[in-house]
Coordinates of N, CA, C and O in Angstrom, one line a residue:
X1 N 105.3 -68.8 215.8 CA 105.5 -70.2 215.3 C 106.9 -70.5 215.3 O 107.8 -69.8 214.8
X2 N 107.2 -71.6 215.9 CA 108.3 -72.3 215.8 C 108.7 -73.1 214.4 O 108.1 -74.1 214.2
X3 N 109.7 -72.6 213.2 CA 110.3 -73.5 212.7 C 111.2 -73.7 212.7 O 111.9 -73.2 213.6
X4 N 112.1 -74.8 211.3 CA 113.5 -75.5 211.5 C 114.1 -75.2 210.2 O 113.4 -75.5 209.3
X5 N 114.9 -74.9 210.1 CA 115.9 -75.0 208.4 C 116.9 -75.9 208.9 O 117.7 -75.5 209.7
X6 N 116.9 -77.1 208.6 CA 118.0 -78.3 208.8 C 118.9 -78.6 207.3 O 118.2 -78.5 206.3
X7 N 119.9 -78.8 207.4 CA 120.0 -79.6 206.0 C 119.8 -80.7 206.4 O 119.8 -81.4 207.4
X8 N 119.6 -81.0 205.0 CA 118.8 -82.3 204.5 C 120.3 -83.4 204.6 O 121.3 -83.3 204.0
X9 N 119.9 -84.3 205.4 CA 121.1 -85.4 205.2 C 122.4 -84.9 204.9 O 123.0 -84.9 203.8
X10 N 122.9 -84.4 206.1 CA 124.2 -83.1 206.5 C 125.2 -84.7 206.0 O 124.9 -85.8 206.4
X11 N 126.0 -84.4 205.2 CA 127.1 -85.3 204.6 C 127.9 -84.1 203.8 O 127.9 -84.0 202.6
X12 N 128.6 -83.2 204.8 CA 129.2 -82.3 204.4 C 131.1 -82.6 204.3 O 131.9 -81.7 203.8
X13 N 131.5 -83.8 204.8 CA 132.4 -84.5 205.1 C 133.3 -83.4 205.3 O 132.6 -82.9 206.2
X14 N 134.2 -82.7 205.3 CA 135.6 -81.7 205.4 C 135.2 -80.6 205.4 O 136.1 -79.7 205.6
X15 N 133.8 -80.2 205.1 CA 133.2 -78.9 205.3 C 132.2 -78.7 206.5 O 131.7 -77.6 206.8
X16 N 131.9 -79.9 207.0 CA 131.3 -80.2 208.0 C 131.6 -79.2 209.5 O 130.8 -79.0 210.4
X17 N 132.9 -78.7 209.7 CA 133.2 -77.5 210.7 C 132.9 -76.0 210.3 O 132.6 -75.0 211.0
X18 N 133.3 -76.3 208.9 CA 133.0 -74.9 208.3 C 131.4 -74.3 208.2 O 131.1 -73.1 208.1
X19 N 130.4 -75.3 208.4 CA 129.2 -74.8 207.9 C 128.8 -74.9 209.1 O 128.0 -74.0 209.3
X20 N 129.1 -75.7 210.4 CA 128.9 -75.7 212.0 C 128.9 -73.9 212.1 O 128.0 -73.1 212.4
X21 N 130.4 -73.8 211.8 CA 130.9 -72.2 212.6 C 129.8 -71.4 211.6 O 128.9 -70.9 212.2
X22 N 129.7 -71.3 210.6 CA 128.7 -70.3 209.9 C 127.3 -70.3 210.4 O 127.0 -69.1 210.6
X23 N 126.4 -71.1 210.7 CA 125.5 -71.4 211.1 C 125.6 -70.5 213.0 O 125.3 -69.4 213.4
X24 N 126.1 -71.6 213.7 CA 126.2 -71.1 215.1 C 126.9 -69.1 215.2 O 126.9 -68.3 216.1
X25 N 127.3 -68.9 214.0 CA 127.3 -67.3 213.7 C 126.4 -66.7 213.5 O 126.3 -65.5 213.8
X26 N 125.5 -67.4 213.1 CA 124.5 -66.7 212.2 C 123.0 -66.9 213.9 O 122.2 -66.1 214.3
X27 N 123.4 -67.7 214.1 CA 122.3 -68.1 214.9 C 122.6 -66.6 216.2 O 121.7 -65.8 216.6
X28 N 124.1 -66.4 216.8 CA 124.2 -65.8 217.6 C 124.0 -63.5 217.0 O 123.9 -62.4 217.6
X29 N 123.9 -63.7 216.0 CA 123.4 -62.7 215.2 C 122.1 -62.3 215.2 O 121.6 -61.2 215.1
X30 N 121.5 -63.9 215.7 CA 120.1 -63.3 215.5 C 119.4 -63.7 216.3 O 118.3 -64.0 216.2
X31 N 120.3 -63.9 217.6 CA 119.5 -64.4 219.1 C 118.9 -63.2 219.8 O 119.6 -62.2 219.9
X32 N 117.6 -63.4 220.2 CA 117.3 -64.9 220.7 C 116.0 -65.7 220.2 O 115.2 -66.5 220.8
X33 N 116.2 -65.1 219.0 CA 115.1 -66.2 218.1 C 115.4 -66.7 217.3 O 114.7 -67.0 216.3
X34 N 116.9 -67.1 217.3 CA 117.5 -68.4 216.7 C 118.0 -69.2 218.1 O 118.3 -68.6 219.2
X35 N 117.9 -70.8 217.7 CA 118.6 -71.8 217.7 C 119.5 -72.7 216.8 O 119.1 -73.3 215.8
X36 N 121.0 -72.9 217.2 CA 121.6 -73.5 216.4 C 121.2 -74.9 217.4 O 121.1 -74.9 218.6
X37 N 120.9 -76.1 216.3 CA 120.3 -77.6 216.3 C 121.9 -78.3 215.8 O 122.4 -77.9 214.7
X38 N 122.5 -78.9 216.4 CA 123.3 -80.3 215.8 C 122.7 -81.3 216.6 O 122.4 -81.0 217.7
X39 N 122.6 -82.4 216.2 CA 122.3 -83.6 217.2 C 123.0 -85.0 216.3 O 122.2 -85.9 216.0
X40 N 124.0 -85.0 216.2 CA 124.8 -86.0 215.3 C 124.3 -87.6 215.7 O 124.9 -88.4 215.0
X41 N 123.6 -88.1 216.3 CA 122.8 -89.0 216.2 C 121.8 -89.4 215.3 O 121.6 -90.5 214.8
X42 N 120.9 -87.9 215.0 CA 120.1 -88.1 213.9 C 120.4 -87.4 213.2 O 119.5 -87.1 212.5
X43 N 121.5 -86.9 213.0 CA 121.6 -86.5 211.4 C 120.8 -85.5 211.5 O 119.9 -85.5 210.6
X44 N 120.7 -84.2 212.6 CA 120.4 -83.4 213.0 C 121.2 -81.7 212.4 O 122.3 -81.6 212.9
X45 N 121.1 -81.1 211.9 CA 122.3 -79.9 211.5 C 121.4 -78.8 211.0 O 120.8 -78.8 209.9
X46 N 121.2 -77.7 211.9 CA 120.8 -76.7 211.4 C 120.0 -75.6 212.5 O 120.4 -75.5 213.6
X47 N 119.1 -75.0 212.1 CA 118.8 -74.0 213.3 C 117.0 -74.0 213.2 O 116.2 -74.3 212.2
X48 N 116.8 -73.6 214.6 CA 115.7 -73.2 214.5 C 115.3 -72.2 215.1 O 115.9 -71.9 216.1
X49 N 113.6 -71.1 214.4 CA 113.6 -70.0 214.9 C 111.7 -69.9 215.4 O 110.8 -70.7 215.2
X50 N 111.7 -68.8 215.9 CA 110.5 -68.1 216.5 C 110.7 -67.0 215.7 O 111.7 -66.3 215.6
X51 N 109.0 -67.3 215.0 CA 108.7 -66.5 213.9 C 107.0 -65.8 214.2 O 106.2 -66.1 215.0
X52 N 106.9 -65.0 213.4 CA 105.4 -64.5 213.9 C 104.6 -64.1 212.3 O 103.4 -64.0 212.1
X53 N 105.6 -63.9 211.5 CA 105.0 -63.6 209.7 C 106.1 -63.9 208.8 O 107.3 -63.8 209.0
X54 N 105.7 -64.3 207.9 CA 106.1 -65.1 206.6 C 107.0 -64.0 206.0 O 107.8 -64.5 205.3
X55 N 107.2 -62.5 206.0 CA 108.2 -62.1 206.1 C 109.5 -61.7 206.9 O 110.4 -60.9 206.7
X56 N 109.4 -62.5 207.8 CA 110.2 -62.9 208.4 C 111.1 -63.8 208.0 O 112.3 -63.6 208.4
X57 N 110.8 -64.8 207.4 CA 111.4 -65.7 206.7 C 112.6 -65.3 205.5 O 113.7 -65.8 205.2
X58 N 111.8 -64.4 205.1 CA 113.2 -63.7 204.1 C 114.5 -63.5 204.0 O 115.2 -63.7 203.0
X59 N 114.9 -62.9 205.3 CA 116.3 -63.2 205.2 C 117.2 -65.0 205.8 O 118.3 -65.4 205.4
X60 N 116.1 -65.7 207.0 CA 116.8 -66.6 207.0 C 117.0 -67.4 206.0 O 118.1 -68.1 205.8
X61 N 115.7 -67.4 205.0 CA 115.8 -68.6 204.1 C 117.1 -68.0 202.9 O 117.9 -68.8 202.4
X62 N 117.2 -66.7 202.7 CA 118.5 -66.1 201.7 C 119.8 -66.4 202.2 O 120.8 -66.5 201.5
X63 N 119.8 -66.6 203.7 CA 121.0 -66.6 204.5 C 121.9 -68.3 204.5 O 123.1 -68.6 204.6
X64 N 120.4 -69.2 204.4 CA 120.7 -70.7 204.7 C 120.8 -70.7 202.7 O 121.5 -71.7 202.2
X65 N 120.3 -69.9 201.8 CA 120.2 -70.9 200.6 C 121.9 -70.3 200.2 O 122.6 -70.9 199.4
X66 N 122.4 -69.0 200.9 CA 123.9 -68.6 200.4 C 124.7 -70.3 200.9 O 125.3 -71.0 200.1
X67 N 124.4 -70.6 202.1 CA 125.0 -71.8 202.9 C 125.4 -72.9 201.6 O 126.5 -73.2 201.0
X68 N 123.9 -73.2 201.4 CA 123.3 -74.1 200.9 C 124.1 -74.1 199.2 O 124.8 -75.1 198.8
X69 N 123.9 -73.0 198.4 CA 124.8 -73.0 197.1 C 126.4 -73.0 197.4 O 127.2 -73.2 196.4
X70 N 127.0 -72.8 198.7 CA 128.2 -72.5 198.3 C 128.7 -73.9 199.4 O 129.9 -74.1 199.5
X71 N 128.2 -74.6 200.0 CA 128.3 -76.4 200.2 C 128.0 -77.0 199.5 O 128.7 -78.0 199.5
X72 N 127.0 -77.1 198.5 CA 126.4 -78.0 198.0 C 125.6 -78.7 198.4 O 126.0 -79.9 198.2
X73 N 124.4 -78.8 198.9 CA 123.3 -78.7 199.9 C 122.3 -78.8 199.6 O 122.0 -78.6 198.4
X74 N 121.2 -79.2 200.5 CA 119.7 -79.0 200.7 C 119.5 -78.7 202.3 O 120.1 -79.2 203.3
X75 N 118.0 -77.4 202.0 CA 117.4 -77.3 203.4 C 116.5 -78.2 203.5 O 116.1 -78.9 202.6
X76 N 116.2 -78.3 204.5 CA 114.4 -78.6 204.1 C 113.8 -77.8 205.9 O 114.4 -77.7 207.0
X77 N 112.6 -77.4 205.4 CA 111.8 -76.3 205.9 C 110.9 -77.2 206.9 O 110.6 -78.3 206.7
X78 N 110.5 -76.3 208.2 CA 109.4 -77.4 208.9 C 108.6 -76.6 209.7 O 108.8 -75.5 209.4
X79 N 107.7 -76.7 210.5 CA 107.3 -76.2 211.6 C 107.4 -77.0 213.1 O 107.9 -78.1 213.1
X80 N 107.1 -76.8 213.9 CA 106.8 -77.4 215.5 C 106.1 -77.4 216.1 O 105.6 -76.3 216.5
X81 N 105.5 -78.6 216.5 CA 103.9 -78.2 217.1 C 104.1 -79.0 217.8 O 104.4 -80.2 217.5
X82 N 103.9 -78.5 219.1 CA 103.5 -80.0 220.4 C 105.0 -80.3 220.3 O 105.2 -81.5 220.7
X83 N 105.8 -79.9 220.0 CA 106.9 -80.7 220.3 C 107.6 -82.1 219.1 O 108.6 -82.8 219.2
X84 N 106.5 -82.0 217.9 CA 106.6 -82.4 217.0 C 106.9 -81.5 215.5 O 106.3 -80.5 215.1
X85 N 108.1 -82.4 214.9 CA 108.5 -81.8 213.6 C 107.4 -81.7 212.4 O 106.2 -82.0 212.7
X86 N 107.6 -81.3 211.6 CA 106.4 -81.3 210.7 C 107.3 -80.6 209.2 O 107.3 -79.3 209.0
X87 N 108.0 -81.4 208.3 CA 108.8 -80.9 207.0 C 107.4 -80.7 206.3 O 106.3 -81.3 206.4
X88 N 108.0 -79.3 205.3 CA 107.1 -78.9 204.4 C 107.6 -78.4 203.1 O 107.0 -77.9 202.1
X89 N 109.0 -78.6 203.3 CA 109.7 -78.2 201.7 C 111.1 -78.1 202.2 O 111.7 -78.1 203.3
X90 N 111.6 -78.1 200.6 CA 112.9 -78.1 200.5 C 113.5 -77.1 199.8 O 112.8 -76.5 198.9
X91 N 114.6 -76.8 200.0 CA 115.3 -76.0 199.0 C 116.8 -76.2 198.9 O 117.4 -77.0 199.6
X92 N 117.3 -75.4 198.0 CA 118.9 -75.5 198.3 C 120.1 -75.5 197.0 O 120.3 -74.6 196.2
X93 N 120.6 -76.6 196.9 CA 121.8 -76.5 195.8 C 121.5 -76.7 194.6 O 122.0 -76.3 193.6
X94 N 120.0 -78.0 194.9 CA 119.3 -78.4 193.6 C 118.2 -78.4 193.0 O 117.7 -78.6 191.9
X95 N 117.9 -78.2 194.5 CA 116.4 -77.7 194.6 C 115.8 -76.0 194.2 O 114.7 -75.6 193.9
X96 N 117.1 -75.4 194.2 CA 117.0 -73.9 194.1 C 116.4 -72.8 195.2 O 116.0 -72.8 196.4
X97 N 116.4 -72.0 194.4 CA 116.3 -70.6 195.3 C 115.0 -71.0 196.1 O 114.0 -71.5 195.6
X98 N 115.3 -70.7 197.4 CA 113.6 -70.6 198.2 C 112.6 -69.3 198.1 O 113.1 -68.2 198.0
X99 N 111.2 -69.7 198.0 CA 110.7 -68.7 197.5 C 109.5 -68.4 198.6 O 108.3 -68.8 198.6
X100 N 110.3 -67.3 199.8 CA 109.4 -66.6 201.4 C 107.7 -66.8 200.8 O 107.1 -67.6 201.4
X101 N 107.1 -66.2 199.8 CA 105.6 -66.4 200.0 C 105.1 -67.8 200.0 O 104.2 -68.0 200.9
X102 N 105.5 -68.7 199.2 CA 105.1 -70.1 199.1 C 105.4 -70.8 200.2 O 104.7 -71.5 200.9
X103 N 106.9 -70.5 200.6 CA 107.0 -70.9 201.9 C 106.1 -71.1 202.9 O 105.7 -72.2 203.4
X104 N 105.9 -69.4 203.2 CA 105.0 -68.9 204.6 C 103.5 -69.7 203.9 O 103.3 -70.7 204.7
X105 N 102.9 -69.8 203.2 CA 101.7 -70.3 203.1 C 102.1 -71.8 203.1 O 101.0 -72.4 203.3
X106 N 102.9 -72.5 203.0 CA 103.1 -74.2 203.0 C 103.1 -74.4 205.0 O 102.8 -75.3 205.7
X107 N 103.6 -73.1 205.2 CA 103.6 -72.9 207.0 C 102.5 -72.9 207.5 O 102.4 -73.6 208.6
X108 N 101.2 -72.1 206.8 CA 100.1 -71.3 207.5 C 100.0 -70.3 207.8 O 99.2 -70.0 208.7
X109 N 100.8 -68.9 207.0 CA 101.0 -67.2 206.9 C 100.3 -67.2 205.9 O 100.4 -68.0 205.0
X110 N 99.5 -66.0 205.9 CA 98.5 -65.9 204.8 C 99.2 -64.5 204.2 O 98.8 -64.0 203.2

């Protein structure tokens, strides 16, 4: 399964390079079933991966919510089908800690 951890309406202003370089580190760490996503048109910022079980999710979602508390942030969570997005939650600075089981089942991992 293809999903996305984007932040939510990236308005990182002066940290906005800082969280680029972290991200595109993290993605090349864990290639090649990450993608680092910017698309500054839409307000695009974050990565997406190829996944096969809901524990999988574990470390990216711990890795994006470190991001996410120490910017001041939100993720929000998605899948890809057909070429289409599909948000299914959020997490992050205020939303809090993400939690891999609820996740994977808001995905379709049983």
């Amino acid at each position: 399964m293809q999903i996305f951890l984007y932040i939510d309406n990236p308005e990182l202003d002066e940290n906005e390079a800082q969280v680029i370089s972290l991200l595109q580190t993290w993605v090349a760490a864990h290639a090649p079933h990450a993608a680092f996503i910017h698309l500054p048109d839409s307000n695009t910022l974050g990565v997406q991966l190829q996944i096969n079980a809901a524990k999988q999710l574990h470390q990216p979602l711990a890795d994006m919510y470190a991001i996410a508390k120490q910017y001041h942030c939100e993720f929000v969570v998605g899948f890809i089908e057909n070429g289409q997005e599909e948000e299914v939650c959020f997490f992050g600075h205020e939303e809090g800690k993400p939690d891999t089981f609820e996740i994977g089942c808001y995905l379709g991992f049983e």
